[in-house]
XYZ file of C-alpha atoms in Angstrom:
418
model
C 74.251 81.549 92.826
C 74.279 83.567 89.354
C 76.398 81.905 86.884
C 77.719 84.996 84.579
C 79.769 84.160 80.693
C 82.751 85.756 80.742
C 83.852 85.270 77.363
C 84.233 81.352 76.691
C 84.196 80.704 80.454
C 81.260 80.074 82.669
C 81.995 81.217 86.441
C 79.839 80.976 89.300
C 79.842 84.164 91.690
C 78.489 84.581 94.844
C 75.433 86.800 94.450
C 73.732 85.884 98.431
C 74.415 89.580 99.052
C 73.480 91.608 95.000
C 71.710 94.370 95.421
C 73.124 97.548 96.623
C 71.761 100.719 96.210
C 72.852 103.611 95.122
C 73.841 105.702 98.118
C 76.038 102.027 99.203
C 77.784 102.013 96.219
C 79.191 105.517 96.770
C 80.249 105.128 100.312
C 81.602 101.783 99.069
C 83.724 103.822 96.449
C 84.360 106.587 98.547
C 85.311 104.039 101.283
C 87.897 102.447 99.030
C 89.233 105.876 97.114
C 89.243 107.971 100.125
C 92.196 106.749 102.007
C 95.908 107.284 102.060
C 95.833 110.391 99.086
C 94.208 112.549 101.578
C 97.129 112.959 104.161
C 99.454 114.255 101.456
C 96.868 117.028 99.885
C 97.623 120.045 102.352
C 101.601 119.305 101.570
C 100.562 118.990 97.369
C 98.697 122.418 97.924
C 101.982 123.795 99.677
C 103.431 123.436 96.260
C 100.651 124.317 93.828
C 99.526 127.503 96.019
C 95.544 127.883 96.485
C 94.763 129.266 93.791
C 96.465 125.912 91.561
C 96.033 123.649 93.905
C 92.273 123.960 94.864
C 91.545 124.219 90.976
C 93.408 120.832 90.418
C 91.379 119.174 93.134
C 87.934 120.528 91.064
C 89.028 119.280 87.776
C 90.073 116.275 89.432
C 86.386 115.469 91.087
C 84.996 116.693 87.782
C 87.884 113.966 85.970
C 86.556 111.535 88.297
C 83.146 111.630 87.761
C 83.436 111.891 84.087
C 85.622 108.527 83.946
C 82.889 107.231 85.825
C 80.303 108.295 83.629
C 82.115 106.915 80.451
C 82.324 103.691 82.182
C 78.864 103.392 82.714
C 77.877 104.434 79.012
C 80.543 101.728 77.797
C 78.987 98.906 80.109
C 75.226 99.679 78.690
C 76.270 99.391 75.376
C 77.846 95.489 75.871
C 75.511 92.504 75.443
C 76.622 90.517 78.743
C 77.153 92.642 81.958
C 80.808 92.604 82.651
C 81.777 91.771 86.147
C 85.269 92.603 85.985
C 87.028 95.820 84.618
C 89.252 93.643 82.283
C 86.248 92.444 80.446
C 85.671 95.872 78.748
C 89.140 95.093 77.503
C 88.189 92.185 75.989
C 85.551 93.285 74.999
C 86.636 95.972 72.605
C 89.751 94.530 71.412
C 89.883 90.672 72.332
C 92.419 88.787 74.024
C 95.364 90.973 73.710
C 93.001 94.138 75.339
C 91.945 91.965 78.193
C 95.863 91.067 78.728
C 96.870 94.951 78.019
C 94.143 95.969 80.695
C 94.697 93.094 83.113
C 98.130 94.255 83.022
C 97.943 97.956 83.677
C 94.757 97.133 86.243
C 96.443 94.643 88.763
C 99.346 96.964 88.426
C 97.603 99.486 89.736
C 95.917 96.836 92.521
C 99.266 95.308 93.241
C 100.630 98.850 94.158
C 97.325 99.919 96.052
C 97.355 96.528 97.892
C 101.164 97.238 99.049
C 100.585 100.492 99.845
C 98.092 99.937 102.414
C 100.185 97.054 103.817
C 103.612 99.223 104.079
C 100.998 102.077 105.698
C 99.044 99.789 108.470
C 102.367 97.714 109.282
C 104.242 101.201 109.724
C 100.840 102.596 111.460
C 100.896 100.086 114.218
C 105.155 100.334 115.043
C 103.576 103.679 115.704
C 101.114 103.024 117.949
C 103.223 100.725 119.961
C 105.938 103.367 119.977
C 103.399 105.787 121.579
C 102.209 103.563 123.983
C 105.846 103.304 125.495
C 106.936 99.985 123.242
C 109.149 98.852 120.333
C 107.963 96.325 117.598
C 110.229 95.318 114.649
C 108.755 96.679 111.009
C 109.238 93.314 109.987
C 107.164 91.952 112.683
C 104.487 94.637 112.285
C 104.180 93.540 108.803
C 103.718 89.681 109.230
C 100.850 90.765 112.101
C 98.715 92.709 109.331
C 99.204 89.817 107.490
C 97.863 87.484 109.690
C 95.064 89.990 110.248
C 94.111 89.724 106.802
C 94.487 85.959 105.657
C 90.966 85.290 107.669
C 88.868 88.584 106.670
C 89.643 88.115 102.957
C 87.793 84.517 102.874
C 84.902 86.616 102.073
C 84.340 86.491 98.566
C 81.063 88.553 97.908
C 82.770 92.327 97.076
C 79.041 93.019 97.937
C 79.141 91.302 101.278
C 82.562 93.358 102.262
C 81.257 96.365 101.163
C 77.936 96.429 103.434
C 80.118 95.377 106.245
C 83.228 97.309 106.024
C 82.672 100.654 103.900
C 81.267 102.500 106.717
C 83.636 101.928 109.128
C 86.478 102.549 106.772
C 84.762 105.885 106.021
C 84.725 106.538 109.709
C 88.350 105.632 110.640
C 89.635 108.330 108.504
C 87.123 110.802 108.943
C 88.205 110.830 112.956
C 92.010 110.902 112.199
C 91.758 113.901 110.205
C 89.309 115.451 112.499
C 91.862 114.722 115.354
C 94.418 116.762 112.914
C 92.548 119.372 112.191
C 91.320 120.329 115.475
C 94.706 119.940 117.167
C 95.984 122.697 114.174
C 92.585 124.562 115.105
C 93.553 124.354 118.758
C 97.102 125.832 118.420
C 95.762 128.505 116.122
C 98.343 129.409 114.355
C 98.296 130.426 110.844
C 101.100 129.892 108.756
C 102.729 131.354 105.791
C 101.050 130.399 102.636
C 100.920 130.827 98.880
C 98.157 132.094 96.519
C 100.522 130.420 93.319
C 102.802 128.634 94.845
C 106.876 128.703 93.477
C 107.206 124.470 92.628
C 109.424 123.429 89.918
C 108.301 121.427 86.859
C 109.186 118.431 88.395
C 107.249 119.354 91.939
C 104.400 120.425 90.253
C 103.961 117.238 88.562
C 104.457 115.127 91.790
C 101.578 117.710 93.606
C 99.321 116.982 90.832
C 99.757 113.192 90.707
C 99.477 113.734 94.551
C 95.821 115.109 93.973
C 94.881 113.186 90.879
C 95.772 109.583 92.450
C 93.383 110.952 95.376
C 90.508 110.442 93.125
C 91.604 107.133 91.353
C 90.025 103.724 92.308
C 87.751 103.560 89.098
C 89.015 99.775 88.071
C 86.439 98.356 90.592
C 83.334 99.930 89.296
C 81.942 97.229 86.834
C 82.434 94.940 90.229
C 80.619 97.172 92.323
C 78.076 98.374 89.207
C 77.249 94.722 88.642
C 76.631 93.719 92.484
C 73.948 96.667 92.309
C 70.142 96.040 92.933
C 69.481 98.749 90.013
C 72.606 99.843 87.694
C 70.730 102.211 85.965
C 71.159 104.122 89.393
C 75.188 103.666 88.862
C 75.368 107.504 87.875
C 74.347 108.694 90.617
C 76.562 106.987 92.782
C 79.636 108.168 90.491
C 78.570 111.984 91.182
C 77.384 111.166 94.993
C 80.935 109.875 95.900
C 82.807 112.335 93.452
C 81.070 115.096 95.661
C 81.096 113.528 98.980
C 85.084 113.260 98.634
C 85.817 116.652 97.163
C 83.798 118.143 100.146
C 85.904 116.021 102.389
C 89.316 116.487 100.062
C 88.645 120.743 100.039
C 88.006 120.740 104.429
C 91.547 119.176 105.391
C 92.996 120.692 102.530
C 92.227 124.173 103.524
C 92.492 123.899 107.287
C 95.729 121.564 106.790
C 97.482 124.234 104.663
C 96.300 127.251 106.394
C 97.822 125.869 109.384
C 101.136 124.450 108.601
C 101.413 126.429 105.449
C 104.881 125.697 103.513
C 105.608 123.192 106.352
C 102.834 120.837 105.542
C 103.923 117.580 106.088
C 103.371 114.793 103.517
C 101.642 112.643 105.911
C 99.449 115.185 107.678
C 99.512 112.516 110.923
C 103.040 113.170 111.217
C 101.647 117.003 112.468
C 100.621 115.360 115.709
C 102.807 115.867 118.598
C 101.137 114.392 121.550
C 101.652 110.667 121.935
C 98.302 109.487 122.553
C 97.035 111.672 119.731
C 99.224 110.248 117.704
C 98.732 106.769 118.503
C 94.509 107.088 118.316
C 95.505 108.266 114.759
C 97.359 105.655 113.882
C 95.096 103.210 115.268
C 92.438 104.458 113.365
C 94.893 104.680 110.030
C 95.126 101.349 110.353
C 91.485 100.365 110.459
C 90.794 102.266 107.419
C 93.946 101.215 105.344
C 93.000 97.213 106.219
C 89.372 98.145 104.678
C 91.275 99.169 101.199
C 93.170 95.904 101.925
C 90.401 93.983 102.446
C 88.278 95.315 99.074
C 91.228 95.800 96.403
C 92.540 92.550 97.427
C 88.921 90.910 97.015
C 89.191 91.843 93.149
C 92.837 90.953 92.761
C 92.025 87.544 94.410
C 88.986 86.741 91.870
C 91.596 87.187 89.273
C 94.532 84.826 91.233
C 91.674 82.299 91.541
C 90.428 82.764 88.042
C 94.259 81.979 86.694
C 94.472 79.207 88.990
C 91.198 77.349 88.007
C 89.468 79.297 85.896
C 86.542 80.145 87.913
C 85.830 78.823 91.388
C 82.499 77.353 93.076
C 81.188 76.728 96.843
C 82.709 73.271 97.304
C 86.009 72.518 99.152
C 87.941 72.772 95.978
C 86.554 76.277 95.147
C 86.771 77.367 98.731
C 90.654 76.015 98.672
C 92.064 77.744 95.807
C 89.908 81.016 97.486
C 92.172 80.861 100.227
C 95.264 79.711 98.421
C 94.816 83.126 95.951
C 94.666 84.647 99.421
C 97.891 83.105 100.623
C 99.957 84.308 97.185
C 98.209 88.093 97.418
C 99.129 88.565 100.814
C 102.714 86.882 100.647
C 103.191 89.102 97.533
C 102.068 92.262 99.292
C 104.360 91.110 102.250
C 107.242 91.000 100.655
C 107.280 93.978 98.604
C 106.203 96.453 101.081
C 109.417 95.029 103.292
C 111.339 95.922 100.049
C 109.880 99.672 99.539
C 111.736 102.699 101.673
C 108.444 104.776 101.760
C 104.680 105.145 100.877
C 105.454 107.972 98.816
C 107.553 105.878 96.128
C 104.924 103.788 95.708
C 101.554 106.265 95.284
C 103.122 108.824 93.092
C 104.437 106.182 90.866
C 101.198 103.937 90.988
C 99.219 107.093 90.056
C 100.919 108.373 87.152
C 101.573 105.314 85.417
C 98.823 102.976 86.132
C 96.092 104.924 87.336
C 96.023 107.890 84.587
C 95.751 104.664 82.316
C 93.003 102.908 84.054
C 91.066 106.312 84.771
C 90.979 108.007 81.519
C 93.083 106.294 78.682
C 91.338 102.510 78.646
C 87.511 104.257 79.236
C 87.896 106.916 76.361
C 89.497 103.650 74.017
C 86.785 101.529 74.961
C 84.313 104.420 74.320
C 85.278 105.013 70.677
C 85.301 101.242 69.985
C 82.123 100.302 71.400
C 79.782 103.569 71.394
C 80.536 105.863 68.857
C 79.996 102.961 66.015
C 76.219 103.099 67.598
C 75.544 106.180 68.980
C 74.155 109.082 67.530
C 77.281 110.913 69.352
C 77.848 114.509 68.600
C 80.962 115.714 67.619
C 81.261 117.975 70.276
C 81.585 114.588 72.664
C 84.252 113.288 70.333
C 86.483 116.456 70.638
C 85.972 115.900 74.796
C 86.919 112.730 74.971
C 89.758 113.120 72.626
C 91.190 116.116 74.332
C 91.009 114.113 77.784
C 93.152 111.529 75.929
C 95.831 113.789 75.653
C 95.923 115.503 78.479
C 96.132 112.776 79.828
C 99.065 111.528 77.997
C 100.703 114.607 79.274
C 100.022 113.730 82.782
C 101.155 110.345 82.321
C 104.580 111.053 80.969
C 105.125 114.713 82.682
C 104.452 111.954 86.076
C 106.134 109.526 85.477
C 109.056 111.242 84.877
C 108.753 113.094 88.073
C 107.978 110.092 90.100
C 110.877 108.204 88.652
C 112.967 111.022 89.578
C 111.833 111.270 93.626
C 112.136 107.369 93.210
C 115.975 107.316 91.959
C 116.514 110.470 94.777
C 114.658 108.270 97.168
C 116.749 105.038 96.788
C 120.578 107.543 96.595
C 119.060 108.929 100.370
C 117.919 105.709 101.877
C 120.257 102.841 101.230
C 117.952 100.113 103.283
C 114.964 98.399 103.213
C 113.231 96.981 106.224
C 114.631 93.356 105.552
């Protein structure tokens, strides 16, 4: 067991399984980032053009890996290793920045979390459609449920990531490869756009579209501290940043140059054939219950944390475990049954919460902890400060466009699956 001070408190963590290496740690991010953002990019691009829209997905990778980065260089200058993303929060401005950043972080869990349980739940209705059945959303929803209470007992995010990041890669590597070679098959090209013609508000939504494709960063002090060398972290912030953006720029290009301005904006929804369909789905559903399994790990830690304080092996420990897993999932449950489609919740997720937790808390915690002690050149002040704003931009140009598809989403759809 390693016992690690988190402030005033001493909490015992599960360290059986420490020591990942590099090249784990960025199929473990790319395992937990590369999910449900892919199957809109073709239909973002559709907007953008590819001349817009494959230069947003660049300077997103190259966003990515620099938030990365910064998080690193913030971590090596604190005296005690921070094991949790709100602790650089604390860290740099006390209490109130570990409340600010708990707030904006398990936001941006909360949403991820319901997300992927509004996606599996409608993923398997699909697959029992296709196989000739009929299954009730609501139904589908309290089966991933039960699915997950069990699986998220494990407590080690080191432990889930050896066993689950590969096959989460996998499952939706061979959806999208079923995609793209049924579009390959049919071969034909459709009309496309070097600029695109999107409105302010459209453009906004593609970009958010592409940018929350990249987001996840919120994890990495977990993962960073569960590694057998963090001096390697780096390399798995570029390694996963790269691996993804080869993976993002492949369906992109083939997606779009297929179904052109009629990209759909869930590429799965492309598939005609039943049993195509349903292996898809099948597979969706794999991948989304990995993203399940790993956000919800670090959003139980905190549950369990507010609960107790810290937890330990015994029964008690091991009770309020599962009891934090109980109030995530019920949580989840209930607000996915309340939301009319995945799409209200990413866009809005990503340009509120995760511009925040990717490049506004980093770049804050950056001039309050490193520049006071680094010999920093100005040149890496003026970067850091004109990321701030842009991304201030993005977060209100966003969120105003998200609000808006929200507001048009609600005046079309006047249900919820309760």
């Amino acid at each position: 067991m390693l016992r690690s001070l988190v402030g005033s408190e001493m909490c015992i963590r599960d360290s059986s399984t420490s020591g990942l290496e590099w090249w784990e740690v960025a199929i473990v991010v790319s395992a937990i980032i590369l999910g449900l953002g892919v199957l809109g990019l073709p239909h973002a691009i559709s907007l953008l053009g590819w001349i817009f829209g494959f230069g947003l997905i660049l300077a997103a990778a190259i966003s990515a890996a620099y938030s990365g980065l910064v998080i690193n260089v913030v971590i090596s200058h604190m005296p005690n290793v921070p094991t949790q993303y709100s602790q650089l929060g604390e860290a740099t401005f006390g209490a109130p920045g570990r409340a600010a950043v708990q707030f904006v972080q398990f936001g941006f869990l909360g949403g991820c979390i319901v997300a992927v349980q509004l996606t599996a739940s409608e993923s398997l209705v699909k697959v029992v459609e296709a196989c000739g059945g009929s299954l009730c959303t609501v139904v589908a929803h309290l089966i991933i449920a039960a699915l997950m209470l069990p699986i998220m007992q494990i407590r080690s995010l080191g432990s889930l990531g050896r066993k689950f990041s590969i096959p989460g890669v996998i499952s939706i590597l061979v959806p999208l490869l079923i995609i793209l070679i049924k579009l390959a098959d049919d071969g034909v090209a459709s009309s496309t756009s070097a600029t695109g013609n999107a409105t302010l508000k459209e453009t906004a939504q593609a970009a958010t579209t592409i940018a929350f494709a990249y987001q996840g960063q919120t994890i990495f002090p977990e993962l960073r501290a569960e590694m057998r060398d963090p001096t390697q972290f780096p390399r798995a912030v570029v390694a996963s940043a790269v691996l993804m953006t080869l993976i993002y720029s492949t369906v992109t290009a083939i997606g779009y140059y297929y179904m052109g301005q009629q990209s759909e904006p869930n590429m799965i929804d492309a598939l005609t054939s039943g049993s195509e369909k349903a292996v898809a789905n099948a597979l969706l559903i794999v991948h989304v219950l990995v993203g399940y399994i790993i956000n919800g790990n670090v959003m139980n830690h905190e549950v369990a944390a507010r609960l107790a304080g810290c937890t330990s092996d015994g029964v008690v420990g091991r009770s309020l475990w599962g009891l934090s897993t109980v109030l995530t999932v019920s949580v989840s449950l209930v607000l996915a049954n309340l939301v009319p489609n995945l799409g209200t919740i990413l866009g809005l997720v990503g340009a509120t919460f995760g511009y925040t937790l990717t490049f506004v808390f980093p770049i804050l915690f950056w001039f309050k902890l490193v520049l006071p002690s680094a010999k920093s050149k100005s040149r890496e002040r003026v970067v850091h400060l004109a990321v701030l704003v842009m991304a201030g931009l993005a977060i209100g140009f966003g969120s105003y466009a998200e609000v808006a598809k929200l507001v048009d989403v609600f005046k079309a759809v006047s249900y919820t699956h309760l």
